[in-house]
CSV table of C-alpha atoms in Angstrom, one decimal:
chain,number,residue,atom,x,y,z
A,2,MET,CA,30.5,-14.0,3.7
A,3,ASP,CA,30.2,-17.5,2.2
A,4,THR,CA,26.4,-17.1,1.9
A,5,ILE,CA,26.7,-13.8,0.2
A,6,SER,CA,29.3,-15.1,-2.3
A,7,ASN,CA,27.0,-18.1,-2.9
A,8,ILE,CA,24.1,-15.7,-3.7
A,9,SER,CA,26.4,-13.7,-6.0
A,10,SER,CA,27.4,-16.9,-7.8
A,11,LEU,CA,23.8,-17.9,-8.2
A,12,PHE,CA,23.0,-14.6,-10.0
A,13,GLN,CA,26.0,-15.1,-12.3
A,14,SER,CA,25.1,-18.7,-13.2
A,15,GLY,CA,22.5,-19.7,-15.7
A,16,SER,CA,20.7,-22.1,-13.4
A,17,ASN,CA,17.1,-22.2,-12.2
A,18,TRP,CA,18.2,-20.4,-9.1
A,19,ASN,CA,19.4,-17.4,-11.2
A,20,ILE,CA,15.9,-17.0,-12.7
A,21,ILE,CA,14.1,-17.4,-9.3
A,22,LEU,CA,16.4,-14.9,-7.5
A,23,ILE,CA,15.9,-12.4,-10.3
A,24,ILE,CA,12.2,-12.7,-9.9
A,25,ILE,CA,12.4,-12.3,-6.1
A,26,ALA,CA,14.7,-9.3,-6.5
A,27,ALA,CA,12.2,-7.7,-8.9
A,28,CYS,CA,9.5,-8.3,-6.3
A,29,SER,CA,11.7,-6.6,-3.7
A,30,VAL,CA,12.3,-3.5,-5.8
A,31,LEU,CA,8.5,-3.3,-6.7
A,32,SER,CA,7.6,-3.7,-3.0
A,33,ILE,CA,10.0,-0.9,-1.9
A,34,THR,CA,8.8,1.4,-4.7
A,35,VAL,CA,5.1,0.9,-3.9
A,36,PHE,CA,5.6,1.4,-0.2
A,37,PHE,CA,7.4,4.7,-0.5
A,38,GLU,CA,5.0,5.9,-3.2
A,39,ARG,CA,2.1,5.1,-0.9
A,40,PHE,CA,3.8,6.6,2.1
A,41,PHE,CA,4.5,9.9,0.5
A,42,HIS,CA,1.0,10.0,-1.1
A,43,LEU,CA,-0.6,9.5,2.3
A,44,ARG,CA,1.6,12.1,3.9
A,45,ASN,CA,0.8,14.7,1.2
A,46,ALA,CA,-2.9,13.9,1.6
A,47,GLU,CA,-2.9,14.8,5.3
A,48,ILE,CA,-4.0,18.2,6.6
A,49,ASP,CA,-4.4,19.9,10.0
A,50,THR,CA,-8.0,18.9,10.4
A,51,ASN,CA,-8.7,21.0,13.5
A,52,THR,CA,-7.5,24.2,11.9
A,53,PHE,CA,-9.4,23.3,8.7
A,54,ILE,CA,-12.7,22.7,10.5
A,55,ILE,CA,-12.3,25.9,12.7
A,56,ALA,CA,-11.8,28.0,9.6
A,57,LEU,CA,-14.7,26.3,7.8
A,58,ARG,CA,-17.0,26.6,10.8
A,59,LYS,CA,-16.4,30.4,10.9
A,60,ALA,CA,-17.0,30.8,7.2
A,61,ILE,CA,-20.2,28.6,7.1
A,62,GLN,CA,-21.7,30.2,10.2
A,63,GLU,CA,-21.2,33.6,8.7
A,64,GLY,CA,-22.9,32.3,5.5
A,65,ASN,CA,-19.8,32.9,3.4
A,66,ILE,CA,-20.0,29.8,1.2
A,67,VAL,CA,-17.5,31.3,-1.3
A,68,GLU,CA,-14.9,31.7,1.4
A,69,ALA,CA,-15.6,28.1,2.6
A,70,THR,CA,-15.0,26.8,-0.9
A,71,GLN,CA,-11.8,28.8,-1.2
A,72,ILE,CA,-10.6,27.4,2.1
A,73,CYS,CA,-11.0,23.9,0.7
A,74,GLU,CA,-9.2,24.7,-2.5
A,75,GLN,CA,-6.3,26.4,-0.6
A,76,THR,CA,-6.0,23.5,1.9
A,77,GLY,CA,-6.1,20.7,-0.7
A,78,GLY,CA,-5.8,17.1,0.3
A,79,THR,CA,-8.3,14.2,0.6
A,80,ILE,CA,-10.6,15.6,3.3
A,81,ALA,CA,-10.7,19.1,1.8
A,82,ASN,CA,-11.7,17.7,-1.6
A,83,ILE,CA,-14.6,15.7,0.0
A,84,VAL,CA,-15.8,18.6,2.0
A,85,LYS,CA,-15.7,20.9,-1.0
A,86,ALA,CA,-18.1,18.5,-2.9
A,87,GLY,CA,-20.5,18.8,0.0
A,88,ILE,CA,-20.3,22.6,0.2
A,89,ALA,CA,-21.1,22.7,-3.6
A,90,ARG,CA,-24.5,21.2,-2.7
A,91,HIS,CA,-25.0,23.3,0.4
A,92,ASN,CA,-28.5,24.5,-0.6
A,93,ARG,CA,-29.9,21.2,-1.9
A,94,GLY,CA,-30.7,19.4,1.4
A,95,LYS,CA,-29.0,17.0,3.7
A,96,GLU,CA,-29.4,13.9,1.4
A,97,GLN,CA,-27.8,15.6,-1.6
A,98,ILE,CA,-24.9,17.0,0.5
A,99,GLU,CA,-24.2,13.6,2.0
A,100,GLY,CA,-24.5,12.0,-1.4
A,101,ALA,CA,-22.0,14.4,-3.0
A,102,MET,CA,-19.6,13.9,-0.2
A,103,GLU,CA,-20.0,10.1,-0.3
A,104,THR,CA,-19.3,10.0,-4.0
A,105,ALA,CA,-16.2,12.2,-3.6
A,106,GLY,CA,-15.2,10.1,-0.7
A,107,LEU,CA,-15.3,6.9,-2.7
A,108,ILE,CA,-13.0,8.5,-5.4
A,109,GLU,CA,-10.6,9.9,-2.8
A,110,ILE,CA,-10.4,6.6,-0.8
A,111,ALA,CA,-9.7,4.7,-4.0
A,112,GLN,CA,-6.7,7.0,-4.5
A,113,LEU,CA,-5.6,6.3,-1.0
A,114,GLU,CA,-5.8,2.6,-1.5
A,115,LYS,CA,-4.3,2.6,-4.9
A,116,ASN,CA,-1.5,0.0,-5.4
A,117,ALA,CA,-1.6,-1.1,-1.8
A,118,LYS,CA,-2.8,-4.5,-2.8
A,119,ILE,CA,0.5,-5.0,-4.7
A,120,LEU,CA,2.3,-5.3,-1.4
A,121,SER,CA,-0.2,-7.9,-0.3
A,122,VAL,CA,0.3,-9.9,-3.5
A,123,ILE,CA,4.1,-9.7,-3.2
A,124,ALA,CA,3.9,-10.8,0.5
A,125,TYR,CA,1.9,-13.9,-0.6
A,126,ILE,CA,3.8,-14.9,-3.7
A,127,ALA,CA,7.4,-14.2,-2.7
A,128,PRO,CA,7.7,-17.2,-0.4
A,129,LEU,CA,6.0,-19.4,-3.0
A,130,ILE,CA,8.5,-18.3,-5.6
A,131,GLY,CA,11.3,-19.0,-3.1
A,132,LEU,CA,9.9,-22.5,-2.4
A,133,LEU,CA,9.7,-23.2,-6.1
A,134,GLY,CA,13.4,-22.4,-6.3
A,135,THR,CA,14.1,-24.8,-3.5
A,136,VAL,CA,12.1,-27.6,-5.2
A,137,LEU,CA,13.8,-27.0,-8.5
A,138,GLY,CA,17.1,-27.0,-6.7
A,139,PHE,CA,16.5,-30.4,-5.1
A,140,ILE,CA,15.3,-31.8,-8.4
A,141,GLN,CA,18.4,-30.6,-10.1
A,142,ALA,CA,20.6,-32.0,-7.4
A,143,PHE,CA,19.0,-35.4,-7.6
A,144,ALA,CA,19.1,-35.3,-11.4
A,145,GLU,CA,22.9,-34.8,-11.2
A,146,MET,CA,23.2,-37.7,-8.8
A,147,ARG,CA,21.3,-39.9,-11.1
A,148,MET,CA,23.1,-38.9,-14.3
A,149,SER,CA,26.5,-39.2,-12.7
A,150,GLY,CA,25.8,-42.8,-11.7
A,151,LEU,CA,27.3,-42.1,-8.3
A,152,VAL,CA,25.7,-43.8,-5.3
A,153,ASP,CA,28.1,-42.3,-2.7
A,154,ILE,CA,28.2,-38.7,-3.8
A,155,SER,CA,30.3,-36.4,-1.7
A,156,ALA,CA,28.6,-34.7,1.3
A,157,THR,CA,30.1,-31.4,0.1
A,158,ARG,CA,28.3,-31.5,-3.2
A,159,ILE,CA,25.0,-32.4,-1.6
A,160,GLY,CA,25.4,-29.7,1.0
A,161,GLU,CA,26.2,-27.1,-1.7
A,162,ALA,CA,23.1,-28.1,-3.7
A,163,MET,CA,20.9,-27.9,-0.6
A,164,GLU,CA,22.4,-24.5,0.4
A,165,TYR,CA,21.8,-23.0,-3.0
A,166,ALA,CA,18.3,-24.4,-3.0
A,167,LEU,CA,17.4,-23.1,0.4
A,168,ILE,CA,18.8,-19.7,-0.3
A,169,THR,CA,15.8,-19.0,-2.6
A,170,THR,CA,13.3,-19.8,0.1
A,171,ALA,CA,15.2,-17.5,2.5
A,172,ALA,CA,15.2,-14.8,-0.1
A,173,GLY,CA,11.5,-15.1,-0.6
A,174,LEU,CA,10.9,-14.7,3.1
A,175,VAL,CA,13.2,-11.8,3.3
A,176,VAL,CA,11.0,-10.0,0.7
A,177,ALA,CA,7.7,-11.3,2.1
A,178,ILE,CA,8.1,-10.3,5.7
A,179,PRO,CA,8.8,-6.6,5.1
A,180,SER,CA,6.0,-6.5,2.5
A,181,VAL,CA,3.5,-7.8,5.1
A,182,ILE,CA,4.6,-5.2,7.5
A,183,ALA,CA,4.5,-2.4,4.9
A,184,TYR,CA,1.0,-3.5,3.7
A,185,ASN,CA,-0.5,-3.5,7.2
A,186,TYR,CA,1.1,-0.2,7.9
A,187,ILE,CA,-0.5,1.3,4.7
A,188,VAL,CA,-3.9,-0.3,5.5
A,189,SER,CA,-3.8,1.1,9.1
A,190,ARG,CA,-3.0,4.6,7.8
A,191,VAL,CA,-5.9,4.4,5.2
A,192,ASP,CA,-8.3,3.1,7.9
A,193,ALA,CA,-7.3,6.1,10.1
A,194,PHE,CA,-7.9,8.4,7.2
A,195,ILE,CA,-11.3,6.9,6.5
A,196,LEU,CA,-12.3,7.5,10.2
A,197,GLU,CA,-11.1,11.1,10.0
A,198,ILE,CA,-13.0,11.6,6.8
A,199,GLN,CA,-16.3,10.2,8.3
A,200,THR,CA,-15.9,12.4,11.4
A,201,THR,CA,-15.1,15.6,9.5
A,202,ALA,CA,-17.8,15.0,6.8
A,203,SER,CA,-20.5,14.4,9.5
A,204,GLU,CA,-19.5,17.7,11.2
A,205,ILE,CA,-19.6,19.7,8.0
A,206,VAL,CA,-23.0,18.2,7.0
A,207,ASP,CA,-24.4,19.3,10.3
A,208,LEU,CA,-22.9,22.8,9.9
A,209,LEU,CA,-24.4,23.2,6.4
A,210,VAL,CA,-27.8,21.8,7.3
A,211,TYR,CA,-28.0,23.8,10.6
A,212,ARG,CA,-27.0,27.0,8.7
A,213,ASP,CA,-29.7,26.5,6.0
A,214,GLU,CA,-32.4,25.8,8.7
A,215,GLU,CA,-31.2,28.9,10.6
A,216,TYR,CA,-31.5,31.1,7.4
A,217,THR,CA,-34.8,29.6,6.6
A,218,TYR,CA,-36.2,30.8,9.9
């Protein structure tokens, strides 16, 4: 309880610790906001890939490109948007199909990765901001000792100054550690998405090319 009351008093004071803790708190709010925004975006981008591919395979093998396009539009999501771009070039050869899907993939992946770097930046700078608060705290404590002219300053006063100074470092770490975990979680989800995109795109390209060759003969 003492530590919590000390943190509360730091926010209420006009010291350097006040400014540092406000910055760290802002980083914390931003980190939480970005994580949940990315989490829900990735969840909304997911689809039942197996069901999607089965439906597409049936439509493509029957030569019903319009239906295949409609399936993509109705399904929505990252993978469906990429596949739709390839289907739109279904009669223009393998290279153009792959090129269209690759271009769409770059756009969709950029959307998946959007803002994720913010978590990485916060994880990096939050401890540094906390350390800055600690350094400023010790500077302030020693300045008070020098200005007071006291050689034998009380242990309580020194301990209080050190506690306040170290709180900023602890606060920075409290923000940084979850941010690192959140960033790596988002990155792992995006990597899994990219692998799924590559697998699905490859299968759809083969379906489209095989269909065109079949109809040529």
